[in-house]
PDB file of C-alpha atoms in Angstrom:
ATOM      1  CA  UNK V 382      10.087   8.331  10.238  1.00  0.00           C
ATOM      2  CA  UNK V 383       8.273   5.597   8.297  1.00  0.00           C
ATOM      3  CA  UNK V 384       5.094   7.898   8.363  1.00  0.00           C
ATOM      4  CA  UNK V 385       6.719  10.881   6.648  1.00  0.00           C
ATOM      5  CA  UNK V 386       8.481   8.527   4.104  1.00  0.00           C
ATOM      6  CA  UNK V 387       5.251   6.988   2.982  1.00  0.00           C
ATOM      7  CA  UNK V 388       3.566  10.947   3.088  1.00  0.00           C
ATOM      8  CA  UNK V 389       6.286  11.844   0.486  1.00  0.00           C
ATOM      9  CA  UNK V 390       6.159   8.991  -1.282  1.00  0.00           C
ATOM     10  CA  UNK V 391       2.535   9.114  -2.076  1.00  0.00           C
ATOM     11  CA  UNK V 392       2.718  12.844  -2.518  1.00  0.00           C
ATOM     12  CA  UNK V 393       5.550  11.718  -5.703  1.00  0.00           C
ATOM     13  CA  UNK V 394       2.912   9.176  -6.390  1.00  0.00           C
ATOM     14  CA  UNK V 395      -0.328  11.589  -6.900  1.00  0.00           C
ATOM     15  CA  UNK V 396       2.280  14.217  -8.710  1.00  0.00           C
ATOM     16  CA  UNK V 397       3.787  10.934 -11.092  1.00  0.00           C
ATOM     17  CA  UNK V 398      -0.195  10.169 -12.035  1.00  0.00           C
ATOM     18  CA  UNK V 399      -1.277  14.050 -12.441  1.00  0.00           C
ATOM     19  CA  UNK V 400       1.638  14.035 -14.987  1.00  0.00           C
ATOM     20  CA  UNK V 401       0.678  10.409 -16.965  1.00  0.00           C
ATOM     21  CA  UNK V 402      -2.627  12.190 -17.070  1.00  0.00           C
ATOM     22  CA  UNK V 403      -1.300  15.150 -18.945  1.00  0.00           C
ATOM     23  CA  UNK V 404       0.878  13.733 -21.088  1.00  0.00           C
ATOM     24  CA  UNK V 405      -2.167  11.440 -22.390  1.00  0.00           C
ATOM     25  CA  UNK V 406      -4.199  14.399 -22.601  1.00  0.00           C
ATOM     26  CA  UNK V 407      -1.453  16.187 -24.661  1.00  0.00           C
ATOM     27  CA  UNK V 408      -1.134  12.977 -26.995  1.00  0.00           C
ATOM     28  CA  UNK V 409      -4.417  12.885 -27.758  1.00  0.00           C
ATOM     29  CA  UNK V 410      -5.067  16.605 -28.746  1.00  0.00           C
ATOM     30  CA  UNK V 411      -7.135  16.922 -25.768  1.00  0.00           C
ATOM     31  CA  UNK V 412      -5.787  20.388 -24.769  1.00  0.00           C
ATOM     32  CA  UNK V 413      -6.034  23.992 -25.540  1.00  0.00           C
ATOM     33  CA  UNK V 414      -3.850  24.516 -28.855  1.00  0.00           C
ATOM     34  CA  UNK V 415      -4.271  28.235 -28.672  1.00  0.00           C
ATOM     35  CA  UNK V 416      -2.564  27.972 -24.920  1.00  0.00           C
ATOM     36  CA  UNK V 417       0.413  30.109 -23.854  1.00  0.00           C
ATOM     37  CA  UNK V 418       2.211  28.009 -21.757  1.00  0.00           C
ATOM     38  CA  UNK V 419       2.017  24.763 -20.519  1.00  0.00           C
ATOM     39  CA  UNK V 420       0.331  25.418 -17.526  1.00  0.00           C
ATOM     40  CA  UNK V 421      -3.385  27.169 -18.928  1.00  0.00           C
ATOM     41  CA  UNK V 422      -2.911  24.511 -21.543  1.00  0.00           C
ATOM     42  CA  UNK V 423      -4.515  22.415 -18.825  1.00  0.00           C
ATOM     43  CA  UNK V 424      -5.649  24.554 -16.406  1.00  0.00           C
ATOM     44  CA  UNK V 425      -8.073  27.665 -16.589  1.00  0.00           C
ATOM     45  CA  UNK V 426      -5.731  29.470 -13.695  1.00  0.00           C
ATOM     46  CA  UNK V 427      -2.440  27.923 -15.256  1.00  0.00           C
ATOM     47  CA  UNK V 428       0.060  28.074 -12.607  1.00  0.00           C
ATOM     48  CA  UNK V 429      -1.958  29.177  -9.621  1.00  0.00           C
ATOM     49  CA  UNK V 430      -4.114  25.887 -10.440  1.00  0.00           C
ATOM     50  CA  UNK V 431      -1.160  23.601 -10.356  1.00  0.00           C
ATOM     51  CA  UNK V 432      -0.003  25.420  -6.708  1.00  0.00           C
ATOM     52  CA  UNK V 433      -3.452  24.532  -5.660  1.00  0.00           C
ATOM     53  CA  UNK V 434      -3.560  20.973  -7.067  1.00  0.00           C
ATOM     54  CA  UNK V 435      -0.057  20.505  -5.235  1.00  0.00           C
ATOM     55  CA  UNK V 436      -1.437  21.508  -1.834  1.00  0.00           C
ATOM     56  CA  UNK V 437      -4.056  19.584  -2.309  1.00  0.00           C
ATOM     57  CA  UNK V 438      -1.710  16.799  -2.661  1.00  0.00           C
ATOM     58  CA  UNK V 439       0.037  17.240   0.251  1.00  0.00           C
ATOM     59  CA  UNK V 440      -2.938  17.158   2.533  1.00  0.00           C
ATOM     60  CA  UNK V 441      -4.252  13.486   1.205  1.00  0.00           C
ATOM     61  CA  UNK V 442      -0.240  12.425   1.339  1.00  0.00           C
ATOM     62  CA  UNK V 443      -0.266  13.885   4.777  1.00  0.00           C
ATOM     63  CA  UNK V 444      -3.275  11.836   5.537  1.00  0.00           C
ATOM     64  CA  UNK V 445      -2.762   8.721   3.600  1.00  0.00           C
ATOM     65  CA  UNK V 446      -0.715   6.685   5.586  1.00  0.00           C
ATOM     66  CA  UNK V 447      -2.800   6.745   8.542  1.00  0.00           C
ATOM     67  CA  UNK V 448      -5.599   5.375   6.984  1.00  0.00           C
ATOM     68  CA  UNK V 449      -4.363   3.029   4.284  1.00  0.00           C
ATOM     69  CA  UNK V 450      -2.046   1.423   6.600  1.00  0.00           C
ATOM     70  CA  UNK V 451      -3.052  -0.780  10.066  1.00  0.00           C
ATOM     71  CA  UNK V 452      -2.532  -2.637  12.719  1.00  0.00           C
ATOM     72  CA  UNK V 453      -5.560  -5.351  13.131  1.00  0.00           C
ATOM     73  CA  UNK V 454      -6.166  -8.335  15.710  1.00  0.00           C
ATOM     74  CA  UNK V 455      -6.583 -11.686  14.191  1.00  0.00           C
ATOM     75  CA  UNK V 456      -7.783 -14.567  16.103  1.00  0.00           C
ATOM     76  CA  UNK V 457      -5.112 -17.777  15.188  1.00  0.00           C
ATOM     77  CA  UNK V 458      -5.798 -19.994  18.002  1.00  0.00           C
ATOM     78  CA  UNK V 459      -3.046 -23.211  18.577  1.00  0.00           C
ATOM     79  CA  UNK V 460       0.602 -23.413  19.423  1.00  0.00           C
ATOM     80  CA  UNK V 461       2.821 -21.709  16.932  1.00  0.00           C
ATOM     81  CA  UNK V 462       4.097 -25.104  16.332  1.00  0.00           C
ATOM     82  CA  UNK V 463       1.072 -25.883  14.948  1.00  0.00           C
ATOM     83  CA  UNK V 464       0.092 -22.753  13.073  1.00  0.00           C
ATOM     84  CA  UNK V 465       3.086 -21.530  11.353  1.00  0.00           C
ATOM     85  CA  UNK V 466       3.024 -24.224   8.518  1.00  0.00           C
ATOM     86  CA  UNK V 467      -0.619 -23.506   7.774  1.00  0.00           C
ATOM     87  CA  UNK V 468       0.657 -19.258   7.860  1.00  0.00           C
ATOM     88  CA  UNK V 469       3.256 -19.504   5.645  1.00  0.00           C
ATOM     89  CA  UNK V 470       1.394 -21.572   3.207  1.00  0.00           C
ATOM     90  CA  UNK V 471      -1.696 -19.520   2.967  1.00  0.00           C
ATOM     91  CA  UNK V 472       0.663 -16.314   2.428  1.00  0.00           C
ATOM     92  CA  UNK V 473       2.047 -18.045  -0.051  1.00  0.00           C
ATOM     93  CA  UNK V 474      -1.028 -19.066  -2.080  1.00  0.00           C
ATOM     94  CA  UNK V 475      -1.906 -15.222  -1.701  1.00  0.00           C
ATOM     95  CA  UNK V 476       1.184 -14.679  -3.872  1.00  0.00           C
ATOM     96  CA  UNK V 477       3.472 -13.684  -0.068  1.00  0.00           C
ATOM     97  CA  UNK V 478       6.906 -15.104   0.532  1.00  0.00           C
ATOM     98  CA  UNK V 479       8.200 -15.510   4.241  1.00  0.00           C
ATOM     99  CA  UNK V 480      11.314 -12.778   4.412  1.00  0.00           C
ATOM    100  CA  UNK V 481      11.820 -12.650   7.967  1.00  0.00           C
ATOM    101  CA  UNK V 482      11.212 -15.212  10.955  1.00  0.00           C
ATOM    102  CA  UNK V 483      11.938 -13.681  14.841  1.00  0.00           C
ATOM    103  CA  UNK V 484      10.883 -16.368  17.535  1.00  0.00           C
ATOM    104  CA  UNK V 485       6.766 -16.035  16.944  1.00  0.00           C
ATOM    105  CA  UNK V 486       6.617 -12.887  14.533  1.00  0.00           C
ATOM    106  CA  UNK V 487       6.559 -13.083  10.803  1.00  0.00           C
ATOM    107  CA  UNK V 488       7.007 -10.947   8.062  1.00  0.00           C
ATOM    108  CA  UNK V 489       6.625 -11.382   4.461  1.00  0.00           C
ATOM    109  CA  UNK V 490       6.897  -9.180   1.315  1.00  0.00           C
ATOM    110  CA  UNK V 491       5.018  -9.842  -1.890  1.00  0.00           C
ATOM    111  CA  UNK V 492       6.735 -12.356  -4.551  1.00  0.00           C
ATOM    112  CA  UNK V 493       5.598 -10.191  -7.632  1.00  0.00           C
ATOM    113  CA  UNK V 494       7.534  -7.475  -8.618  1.00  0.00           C
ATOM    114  CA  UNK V 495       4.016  -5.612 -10.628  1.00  0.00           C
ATOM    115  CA  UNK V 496       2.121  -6.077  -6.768  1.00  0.00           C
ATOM    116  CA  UNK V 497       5.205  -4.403  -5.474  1.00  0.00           C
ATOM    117  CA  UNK V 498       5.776  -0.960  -7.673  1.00  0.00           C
ATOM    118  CA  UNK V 499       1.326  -0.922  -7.909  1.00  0.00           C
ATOM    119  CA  UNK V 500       1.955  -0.951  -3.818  1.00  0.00           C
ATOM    120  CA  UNK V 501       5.206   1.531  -4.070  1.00  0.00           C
ATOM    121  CA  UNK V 502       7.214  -1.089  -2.605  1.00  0.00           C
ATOM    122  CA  UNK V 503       4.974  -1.067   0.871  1.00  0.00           C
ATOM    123  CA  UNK V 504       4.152  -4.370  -0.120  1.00  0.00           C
ATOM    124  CA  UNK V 505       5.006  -6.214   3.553  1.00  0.00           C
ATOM    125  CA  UNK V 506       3.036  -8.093   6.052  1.00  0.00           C
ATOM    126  CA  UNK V 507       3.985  -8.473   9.222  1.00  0.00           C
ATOM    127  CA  UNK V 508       2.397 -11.398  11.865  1.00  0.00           C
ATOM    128  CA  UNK V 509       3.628 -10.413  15.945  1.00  0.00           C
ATOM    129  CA  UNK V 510       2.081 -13.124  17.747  1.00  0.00           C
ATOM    130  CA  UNK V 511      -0.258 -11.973  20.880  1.00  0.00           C
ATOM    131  CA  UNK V 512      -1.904 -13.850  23.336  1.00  0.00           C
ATOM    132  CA  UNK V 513      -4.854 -14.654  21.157  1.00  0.00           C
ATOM    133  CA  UNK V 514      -3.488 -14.906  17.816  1.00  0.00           C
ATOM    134  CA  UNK V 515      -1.169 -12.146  15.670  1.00  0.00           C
ATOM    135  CA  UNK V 516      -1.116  -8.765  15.347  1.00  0.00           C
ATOM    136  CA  UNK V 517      -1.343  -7.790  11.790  1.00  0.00           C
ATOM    137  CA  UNK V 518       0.908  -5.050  10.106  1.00  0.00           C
ATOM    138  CA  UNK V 519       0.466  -3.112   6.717  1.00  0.00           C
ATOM    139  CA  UNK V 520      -1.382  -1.622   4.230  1.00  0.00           C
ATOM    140  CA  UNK V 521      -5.133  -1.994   5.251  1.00  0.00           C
ATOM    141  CA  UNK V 522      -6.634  -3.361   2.047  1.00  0.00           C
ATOM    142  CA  UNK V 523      -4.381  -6.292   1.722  1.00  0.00           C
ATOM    143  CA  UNK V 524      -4.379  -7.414   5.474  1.00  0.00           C
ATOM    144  CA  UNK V 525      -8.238  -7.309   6.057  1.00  0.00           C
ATOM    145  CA  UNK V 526      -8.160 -10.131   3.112  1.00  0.00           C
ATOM    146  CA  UNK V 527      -5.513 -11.709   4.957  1.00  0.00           C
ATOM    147  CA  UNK V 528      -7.198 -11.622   8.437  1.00  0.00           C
ATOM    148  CA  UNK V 529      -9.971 -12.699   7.326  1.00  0.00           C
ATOM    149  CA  UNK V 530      -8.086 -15.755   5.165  1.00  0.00           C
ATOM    150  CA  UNK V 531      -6.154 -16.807   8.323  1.00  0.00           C
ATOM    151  CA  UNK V 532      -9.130 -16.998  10.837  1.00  0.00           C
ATOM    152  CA  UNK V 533     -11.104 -18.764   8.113  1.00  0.00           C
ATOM    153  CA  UNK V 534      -8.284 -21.557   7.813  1.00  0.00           C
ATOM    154  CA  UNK V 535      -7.682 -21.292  11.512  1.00  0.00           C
ATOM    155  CA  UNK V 536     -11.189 -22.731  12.116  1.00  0.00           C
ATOM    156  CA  UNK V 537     -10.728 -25.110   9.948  1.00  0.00           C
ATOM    157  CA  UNK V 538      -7.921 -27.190  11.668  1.00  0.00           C
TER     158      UNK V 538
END
């Protein structure tokens, strides 16, 4: 279910920018005056273009979400004891506040309200602890720099 929210949400997403696009186009007299509708005003096919440009759409929305989101490994070694203090306050230096706390497993969401709408509120990072560390949850560009954050502390203590 969370797959086909984030495939329409992106596909709202590419559809919101398409439109921005447009309208800057339009403001800046960047268009066809002599158009006769909105559609070949942009387009050279007007309204077949913007079917096409819509389907086109749904495929990356339909493919999106499985790869811009992850689930990585991340080496932590120690007692949770002894990690969790150094998690939270890296996460939180990466601009992360702790939202939820079950036994070992983490999860935070992102304190700024500009990370979450440029993120379309899929802005959360979740930590279930494995044998060798945490599992990592969320959007793949955000928790490679994490991973890779964590282990580096990790080593250091």
């Amino acid at each position: 279910m969370r797959y086909l929210i984030r495939a329409v949400k992106y596909f709202f997403y590419f559809a919101l920018m398409l439109v921005v696009i447009m309208a800057g186009l339009y403001f800046l007299n960047m268009t066809d005056p002599q158009a006769k509708d909105f559609a070949s005003m942009f387009f050279k096919d007007g309204v077949d273009s913007i079917k096409l440009i819509a389907l086109v759409f749904a495929g990356v929305s339909a493919v999106y979400p499985l790869i811009g989101f992850a689930k990585i490994k991340a080496i932590v070694p120690g007692e949770y004891a002894d990690i969790r203090g150094m998690i939270v306050s890296y996460m939180e230096e990466k601009g992360y506040v702790l939202e939820r706390e079950d036994g070992e497993n983490l999860s935070f969401r992102a304190r700024s309200v500009v990370r979450k709408i440029t993120r379309m509120f899929e802005d959360r990072i979740e930590l279930e602890r494995d044998f060798t560390g945490f599992v990592v949850k969320g959007k793949r560009s955000d928790i490679v720099r994490i991973i890779h954050g964590l282990e580096a502390r990790a080593r250091q203590l």
